[in-house]
Short mmCIF file of C-alpha atoms in Angstrom, two decimals:
data_model
loop_
_atom_site.label_atom_id
_atom_site.label_comp_id
_atom_site.label_asym_id
_atom_site.label_seq_id
_atom_site.Cartn_x
_atom_site.Cartn_y
_atom_site.Cartn_z
CA LYS A 1 32.79 -62.96 18.92
CA ALA A 2 30.19 -65.48 17.65
CA PHE A 3 28.01 -64.82 20.67
CA LEU A 4 28.15 -61.08 20.06
CA CYS A 5 27.22 -61.52 16.38
CA PHE A 6 24.14 -63.69 17.14
CA GLY A 7 23.24 -61.33 19.83
CA LEU A 8 23.17 -58.35 17.44
CA ILE A 9 21.20 -60.32 14.86
CA GLY A 10 18.59 -61.19 17.51
CA LEU A 11 18.28 -57.60 18.55
CA VAL A 12 17.71 -56.41 14.92
CA LEU A 13 15.13 -59.13 14.27
CA SER A 14 13.29 -58.58 17.44
CA GLN A 15 10.47 -55.97 17.83
CA VAL A 16 10.71 -53.21 20.33
CA SER A 17 7.54 -51.27 21.32
CA LEU A 18 7.96 -47.85 22.85
CA PRO A 19 4.96 -45.81 24.16
CA ILE A 20 4.48 -42.37 22.38
CA PHE A 21 2.78 -39.63 24.28
CA SER A 22 1.38 -36.43 22.80
CA ILE A 23 2.91 -33.22 24.17
CA TYR A 24 -0.53 -31.58 23.83
CA ASP A 25 -3.38 -32.16 26.25
CA THR A 26 -6.15 -31.63 23.63
CA PRO A 27 -6.47 -31.50 19.82
CA ASP A 28 -7.20 -27.78 20.21
CA ALA A 29 -3.87 -27.25 21.83
CA ALA A 30 -2.05 -29.16 18.97
CA TYR A 31 -3.85 -27.00 16.36
CA ALA A 32 -3.00 -23.78 18.22
CA HIS A 33 0.67 -24.83 18.14
CA PHE A 34 0.45 -25.57 14.41
CA LYS A 35 -1.04 -22.14 13.75
CA ARG A 36 1.77 -20.55 15.78
CA LEU A 37 4.36 -22.31 13.57
CA LYS A 38 2.57 -21.26 10.31
CA VAL A 39 2.41 -17.60 11.57
CA ARG A 40 6.08 -17.74 12.57
CA GLU A 41 6.97 -19.12 9.16
CA GLN A 42 5.03 -16.45 7.42
CA LEU A 43 6.45 -13.61 9.54
CA LEU A 44 9.89 -14.73 8.63
CA LYS A 45 8.91 -14.13 4.97
CA ASN A 46 7.44 -10.66 5.61
CA SER A 47 9.42 -7.68 4.54
CA ASN A 48 9.05 -4.21 6.01
CA VAL A 49 9.83 -1.23 3.84
CA PRO A 50 10.25 2.01 5.82
CA LEU A 51 8.43 5.01 4.40
CA THR A 52 9.27 8.67 4.88
CA ASN A 53 6.37 10.81 5.72
CA TYR A 54 6.70 14.36 4.23
CA LEU A 55 4.02 16.77 5.69
CA ASP A 56 1.40 13.89 5.79
CA ALA A 57 1.30 14.57 2.02
CA GLN A 58 3.84 12.22 0.48
CA TYR A 59 4.92 8.73 1.69
CA TYR A 60 7.85 7.21 -0.12
CA GLY A 61 10.42 4.48 0.39
CA PRO A 62 13.64 3.03 -1.02
CA VAL A 63 14.22 0.69 -3.93
CA THR A 64 17.21 0.04 -6.15
CA ILE A 65 17.28 -0.67 -9.90
CA GLY A 66 20.09 -2.27 -11.81
CA THR A 67 23.45 -3.96 -11.16
CA PRO A 68 25.28 -2.43 -9.40
CA PRO A 69 22.22 -0.89 -7.64
CA GLN A 70 21.06 2.60 -8.32
CA ASN A 71 19.01 4.13 -5.51
CA PHE A 72 15.66 5.66 -5.73
CA LEU A 73 12.89 6.93 -3.45
CA LEU A 74 9.45 5.89 -4.80
CA THR A 75 5.92 6.46 -3.89
CA PHE A 76 4.28 2.98 -3.56
CA ASP A 77 0.93 3.95 -5.27
CA THR A 78 -2.16 1.74 -4.91
CA GLY A 79 -3.99 3.99 -7.28
CA SER A 80 -1.85 3.08 -10.35
CA SER A 81 0.03 0.09 -11.75
CA ASP A 82 3.08 1.28 -13.52
CA ILE A 83 6.71 1.75 -12.36
CA TRP A 84 8.75 4.74 -13.52
CA VAL A 85 11.87 6.72 -12.52
CA PRO A 86 13.68 9.74 -14.10
CA SER A 87 16.08 8.80 -16.79
CA SER A 88 19.69 10.13 -17.11
CA SER A 89 18.64 11.16 -20.65
CA CYS A 90 15.71 13.34 -19.34
CA TYR A 91 15.68 16.86 -20.77
CA SER A 92 13.37 18.33 -18.17
CA THR A 93 14.97 20.44 -15.43
CA THR A 94 12.77 18.64 -12.81
CA CYS A 95 14.52 15.38 -13.49
CA HIS A 96 17.85 16.78 -12.37
CA LEU A 97 16.27 17.46 -8.86
CA HIS A 98 15.91 13.66 -8.45
CA ASN A 99 17.90 10.55 -8.68
CA GLN A 100 18.13 9.40 -12.32
CA TYR A 101 18.52 5.87 -13.77
CA ASN A 102 21.50 5.40 -16.09
CA HIS A 103 21.02 2.16 -18.04
CA SER A 104 24.56 2.28 -19.41
CA LYS A 105 25.89 1.70 -15.90
CA SER A 106 23.81 -1.57 -15.29
CA THR A 107 25.04 -4.91 -16.40
CA THR A 108 21.45 -6.36 -16.05
CA TYR A 109 19.75 -3.76 -18.23
CA VAL A 110 17.79 -4.96 -21.19
CA ALA A 111 16.73 -2.47 -23.88
CA ASN A 112 13.06 -2.06 -24.85
CA GLY A 113 12.71 1.53 -26.15
CA LYS A 114 8.92 1.64 -26.61
CA LYS A 115 7.54 5.14 -25.96
CA VAL A 116 5.16 5.49 -23.02
CA ALA A 117 3.20 8.18 -21.13
CA PHE A 118 1.72 8.01 -17.73
CA ASP A 119 -1.07 10.34 -16.80
CA TYR A 120 -2.05 11.25 -13.20
CA GLY A 121 -4.10 13.78 -11.40
CA GLN A 122 -1.16 16.03 -11.04
CA GLY A 123 -0.01 15.78 -14.59
CA GLU A 124 1.66 13.57 -17.20
CA VAL A 125 5.16 12.13 -17.46
CA SER A 126 6.61 10.39 -20.57
CA GLY A 127 9.58 8.50 -21.74
CA PHE A 128 10.45 5.01 -22.95
CA LEU A 129 10.37 1.47 -21.41
CA SER A 130 13.43 -0.45 -20.18
CA MET A 131 14.01 -3.72 -18.34
CA ASP A 132 16.25 -4.36 -15.31
CA THR A 133 16.45 -5.83 -11.83
CA LEU A 134 14.36 -4.21 -9.06
CA THR A 135 15.41 -4.69 -5.44
CA TRP A 136 12.61 -3.89 -3.00
CA GLY A 137 12.26 -4.78 0.69
CA GLY A 138 15.48 -6.79 0.55
CA TYR A 139 14.31 -8.97 -2.41
CA SER A 140 15.64 -8.77 -5.96
CA VAL A 141 13.23 -9.18 -8.76
CA PRO A 142 14.78 -9.69 -12.22
CA ASN A 143 13.38 -8.50 -15.61
CA VAL A 144 11.03 -5.81 -14.37
CA THR A 145 9.83 -3.45 -17.21
CA PHE A 146 9.43 0.13 -16.12
CA GLY A 147 9.48 3.62 -17.61
CA GLU A 148 12.60 5.69 -18.04
CA ILE A 149 11.07 9.24 -17.87
CA THR A 150 12.52 11.86 -20.16
CA TYR A 151 9.68 14.47 -19.77
CA MET A 152 8.73 15.54 -16.24
CA PRO A 153 7.21 19.06 -16.17
CA GLY A 154 8.27 21.09 -13.07
CA SER A 155 4.92 22.79 -12.59
CA GLU A 156 3.36 19.38 -11.68
CA TRP A 157 6.33 17.38 -10.27
CA GLY A 158 8.89 19.86 -9.14
CA SER A 159 7.82 19.92 -5.56
CA ASP A 160 7.74 16.11 -5.15
CA LYS A 161 10.23 14.59 -2.71
CA ASN A 162 9.90 11.13 -4.32
CA ASP A 163 11.90 10.28 -7.40
CA GLY A 164 9.10 8.28 -9.11
CA LEU A 165 6.24 5.84 -8.56
CA LEU A 166 5.76 2.14 -8.13
CA GLY A 167 2.19 1.18 -8.79
CA MET A 168 0.45 -1.43 -6.71
CA ALA A 169 -3.04 -1.64 -8.32
CA TRP A 170 -4.22 -4.24 -10.77
CA PRO A 171 -2.92 -5.33 -14.22
CA SER A 172 -5.80 -3.71 -16.16
CA LEU A 173 -4.35 -0.24 -15.21
CA ALA A 174 -0.80 -0.99 -16.34
CA CYS A 175 0.65 -0.30 -19.76
CA ALA A 176 0.76 -3.22 -22.12
CA GLU A 177 4.36 -4.30 -21.47
CA CYS A 178 4.81 -2.94 -17.95
CA THR A 179 5.56 -5.20 -14.91
CA LEU A 180 3.47 -5.20 -11.80
CA GLY A 181 6.05 -4.86 -9.13
CA PHE A 182 4.26 -6.65 -6.26
CA SER A 183 2.81 -9.45 -8.49
CA LYS A 184 6.27 -10.13 -9.93
CA LEU A 185 7.77 -10.18 -6.34
CA PHE A 186 5.08 -12.61 -5.11
CA GLY A 187 5.65 -14.77 -8.20
CA THR A 188 9.25 -15.41 -7.13
CA GLY A 189 7.91 -17.28 -4.08
CA VAL A 190 10.08 -15.41 -1.57
CA LEU A 191 6.99 -14.13 0.30
CA GLY A 192 5.47 -17.67 0.82
CA THR A 193 1.84 -17.95 0.29
CA ASN A 194 0.67 -14.58 1.53
CA ASN A 195 -0.25 -12.57 -1.54
CA THR A 196 -0.92 -9.46 0.48
CA PHE A 197 0.68 -6.14 1.47
CA ALA A 198 -0.23 -3.64 4.12
CA PHE A 199 0.21 0.15 4.66
CA TYR A 200 0.72 1.81 8.00
CA LEU A 201 0.88 5.62 7.59
CA THR A 202 1.80 7.93 10.46
CA SER A 203 0.10 11.29 10.85
CA GLY A 204 0.29 14.57 12.70
CA ASP A 205 3.53 15.43 14.48
CA LEU A 206 4.67 11.78 14.44
CA GLN A 207 6.69 11.79 11.25
CA THR A 208 8.50 8.48 11.71
CA GLY A 209 7.23 4.92 11.76
CA SER A 210 5.32 4.66 8.44
CA VAL A 211 5.85 1.31 6.88
CA LEU A 212 4.79 -0.90 3.88
CA THR A 213 4.80 -4.53 4.76
CA LEU A 214 5.23 -6.97 1.82
CA GLY A 215 3.68 -10.42 2.29
CA GLY A 216 1.44 -9.86 5.36
CA TYR A 217 1.00 -7.28 7.99
CA ASP A 218 2.42 -6.22 11.39
CA SER A 219 0.10 -7.19 14.23
CA THR A 220 1.69 -4.58 16.55
CA LEU A 221 0.43 -1.56 14.39
CA SER A 222 -3.29 -1.93 15.04
CA LYS A 223 -5.96 -3.05 17.39
CA ASN A 224 -6.37 -6.11 15.21
CA ASP A 225 -10.09 -5.50 14.85
CA TRP A 226 -10.02 -6.49 11.22
CA HIS A 227 -12.96 -6.28 8.88
CA TRP A 228 -12.80 -7.44 5.24
CA HIS A 229 -14.53 -6.16 2.19
CA ASP A 230 -14.58 -7.81 -1.22
CA LEU A 231 -13.47 -5.84 -4.31
CA ILE A 232 -16.03 -5.12 -6.98
CA SER A 233 -13.42 -4.63 -9.71
CA GLU A 234 -9.81 -5.68 -10.51
CA THR A 235 -8.79 -2.26 -11.66
CA TYR A 236 -8.43 -0.01 -8.69
CA TRP A 237 -8.80 -1.20 -5.10
CA LEU A 238 -12.52 -0.55 -5.42
CA ILE A 239 -15.26 -1.44 -2.98
CA ASN A 240 -18.90 -0.59 -2.49
CA LEU A 241 -19.81 2.03 0.08
CA ASP A 242 -23.09 1.89 1.92
CA TYR A 243 -23.48 5.54 2.93
CA ILE A 244 -21.84 8.33 4.78
CA THR A 245 -22.91 10.09 7.88
CA VAL A 246 -21.95 13.67 8.81
CA GLY A 247 -22.88 14.26 12.41
CA THR A 248 -26.35 12.68 12.52
CA SER A 249 -27.15 13.38 8.77
CA LYS A 250 -27.05 10.38 6.45
CA ILE A 251 -25.87 10.80 2.86
CA ALA A 252 -26.71 7.95 0.55
CA VAL A 253 -26.09 8.04 -3.18
CA SER A 254 -26.97 5.13 -5.42
CA GLY A 255 -23.84 3.25 -6.58
CA MET A 256 -21.46 4.89 -4.23
CA LYS A 257 -17.95 3.37 -4.40
CA GLY A 258 -14.59 3.83 -2.72
CA ILE A 259 -11.05 3.52 -3.88
CA LEU A 260 -8.21 2.98 -1.47
CA ASP A 261 -5.29 5.07 -2.86
CA THR A 262 -1.94 5.62 -1.04
CA GLY A 263 -0.95 8.03 -3.77
CA THR A 264 -3.72 10.53 -2.94
CA THR A 265 -3.25 12.64 0.24
CA LEU A 266 -6.85 13.73 0.80
CA LEU A 267 -10.42 12.36 0.60
CA VAL A 268 -11.22 13.26 -2.95
CA GLY A 269 -14.74 12.36 -4.36
CA ASP A 270 -17.32 12.98 -7.00
CA GLN A 271 -18.95 16.29 -6.31
CA THR A 272 -22.40 14.56 -6.25
CA VAL A 273 -21.31 12.94 -3.00
CA VAL A 274 -18.75 15.32 -1.52
CA ASN A 275 -20.66 18.55 -1.95
CA GLN A 276 -23.31 17.06 0.30
CA ILE A 277 -20.60 16.25 2.88
CA LEU A 278 -19.06 19.67 2.70
CA ALA A 279 -22.48 21.30 3.08
CA LYS A 280 -22.74 19.81 6.55
CA ILE A 281 -19.19 20.67 7.70
CA PRO A 282 -18.58 24.29 8.87
CA THR A 283 -15.67 26.09 7.22
CA VAL A 284 -12.39 24.72 8.77
CA LYS A 285 -10.37 27.67 10.11
CA GLU A 286 -6.90 27.88 8.84
CA ASN A 287 -5.61 28.38 12.44
CA CYS A 288 -7.25 25.05 13.42
CA SER A 289 -9.23 26.77 16.25
CA ASN A 290 -12.58 25.23 15.50
CA LEU A 291 -11.70 21.50 15.11
CA SER A 292 -13.57 20.58 18.30
CA LYS A 293 -16.72 22.11 16.95
CA LEU A 294 -16.80 20.12 13.69
CA PRO A 295 -18.88 17.01 13.23
CA ASN A 296 -17.58 13.43 12.92
CA VAL A 297 -17.91 11.73 9.58
CA THR A 298 -18.58 7.98 9.45
CA VAL A 299 -18.06 5.89 6.31
CA THR A 300 -20.15 2.75 6.39
CA ILE A 301 -18.97 -0.24 4.30
CA ASP A 302 -20.82 -3.58 4.30
CA GLY A 303 -22.50 -2.55 7.53
CA ILE A 304 -19.26 -1.62 9.28
CA ASN A 305 -18.83 1.94 10.54
CA TYR A 306 -15.47 3.62 10.05
CA LEU A 307 -15.34 6.80 12.14
CA LEU A 308 -13.34 9.81 10.98
CA THR A 309 -13.06 12.58 13.55
CA PRO A 310 -12.06 16.17 12.63
CA GLN A 311 -8.60 15.17 13.78
CA ASN A 312 -8.66 12.49 11.11
CA TYR A 313 -10.19 14.25 8.11
CA VAL A 314 -8.67 17.69 8.53
CA TRP A 315 -5.23 17.84 6.91
CA LYS A 316 -2.75 19.73 9.07
CA VAL A 317 0.19 21.20 7.16
CA THR A 318 3.18 22.32 9.32
CA SER A 319 5.91 24.28 7.72
CA GLU A 320 8.56 26.56 9.25
CA GLY A 321 6.83 26.24 12.61
CA GLN A 322 3.40 27.31 11.29
CA THR A 323 0.48 24.91 11.09
CA GLN A 324 -2.47 25.36 8.64
CA CYS A 325 -5.69 23.31 8.69
CA ILE A 326 -7.40 22.33 5.45
CA ASN A 327 -10.67 20.33 5.10
CA GLY A 328 -9.56 16.93 3.62
CA TRP A 329 -12.85 16.46 1.81
CA GLN A 330 -12.36 17.69 -1.70
CA ALA A 331 -14.95 17.62 -4.48
CA GLU A 332 -14.11 16.86 -8.21
CA ASP A 333 -16.31 16.46 -11.25
CA PHE A 334 -16.23 12.73 -12.02
CA SER A 335 -19.54 12.68 -13.88
CA GLY A 336 -19.53 10.63 -17.16
CA SER A 337 -16.43 8.76 -16.06
CA PRO A 338 -15.86 5.36 -14.37
CA LEU A 339 -15.35 7.32 -11.16
CA ALA A 340 -18.81 8.75 -11.01
CA ASN A 341 -20.17 8.55 -7.42
CA THR A 342 -16.73 7.45 -6.24
CA ILE A 343 -14.66 8.73 -3.28
CA ILE A 344 -10.94 8.25 -3.19
CA LEU A 345 -10.06 7.29 0.38
CA GLY A 346 -6.49 8.57 0.42
CA ASP A 347 -3.87 8.86 3.14
CA LEU A 348 -6.16 10.54 5.66
CA PHE A 349 -8.19 7.44 5.77
CA ILE A 350 -5.33 5.02 5.60
CA SER A 351 -3.52 6.73 8.47
CA THR A 352 -6.58 6.15 10.56
CA TYR A 353 -7.14 2.56 9.60
CA TYR A 354 -4.25 0.20 8.99
CA THR A 355 -4.98 -1.29 5.57
CA GLN A 356 -4.30 -4.71 4.12
CA PHE A 357 -4.42 -5.15 0.39
CA ASP A 358 -5.15 -8.80 -0.31
CA MET A 359 -4.58 -9.68 -3.94
CA GLY A 360 -4.92 -13.42 -3.36
CA ASN A 361 -8.50 -13.06 -2.13
CA LYS A 362 -9.43 -9.88 -3.91
CA ARG A 363 -10.32 -7.88 -0.86
CA LEU A 364 -9.40 -5.08 1.51
CA GLY A 365 -8.98 -5.26 5.30
CA PHE A 366 -9.15 -2.43 7.73
CA ALA A 367 -8.18 -2.33 11.45
CA THR A 368 -7.88 0.67 13.82
CA ALA A 369 -4.30 1.95 13.67
CA VAL A 370 -2.35 2.54 16.85
#
């Protein structure tokens, strides 16, 4: 026993040297493995929210509010910053065509009561503020302040398939006490360090597969030919546009800007710009018979050309087996407003180019959608 004891002490006190070999042949191989691990870690924190595509006009997805959860289908709108749903106390008939939030049935509801009104291109809704838990993409976000809508006119909102909106623009566009849904979600830490989200929108006859990715993007949804463009304002997702080319005709307007807006179906712009575009595009026939004769339109941003063929910029509406074609370029009078010389690049553009919205680096990224 004594011999065994001294033998163990000698083993502990002695030094043993073992050779250590790298499993990588080069430093580049080690770095590549590290990057793969980081990508895998980030992908595990991504969350895909499936979106329903209704006639290439409305894209909306599921959220729940309250405890126990109450279900809603919301448009995730990068052209606004507020969250709202119809209230069970709404007195407009339109509200009763949608899911309604009943705060008396939620144990996590916190009263606010402040009156609010949200104004959009299609009309205004109004109501009061409340606070509750929002569950989105599988993640629960407590203490989200949103609008309970009590006035929702049918002439503007009656045909909408979505129940309400969840804004994904910047804080400056939100009401004073309203919560920014994505910023609040990112702040919980569940998405890791990737303060981005990405929209993939289907088009044409392919009505399934649209998706919002929270905390990154899905590399299988594009050709991964990414180009990045810095924002010029933390209001809308606003960038500078160089010029637009219709066929071979170049259209350049001083101070031309673009807004990436998932809540707008078409390509809507200030008439000073869009009227020039429309002048060079022949009338689109309703029966879609002349699409092959229409010119391509190219939007140039920071020297990068984004091609829109007639198949991309003509909106095809199919209902009851009948398809109608409508020119997606629409002119509005934005003169005298912050949107002067601005084009809203809506779903027709985003369905052509998979789009990343990078809040952390204040930029937009585009890659050719597949």
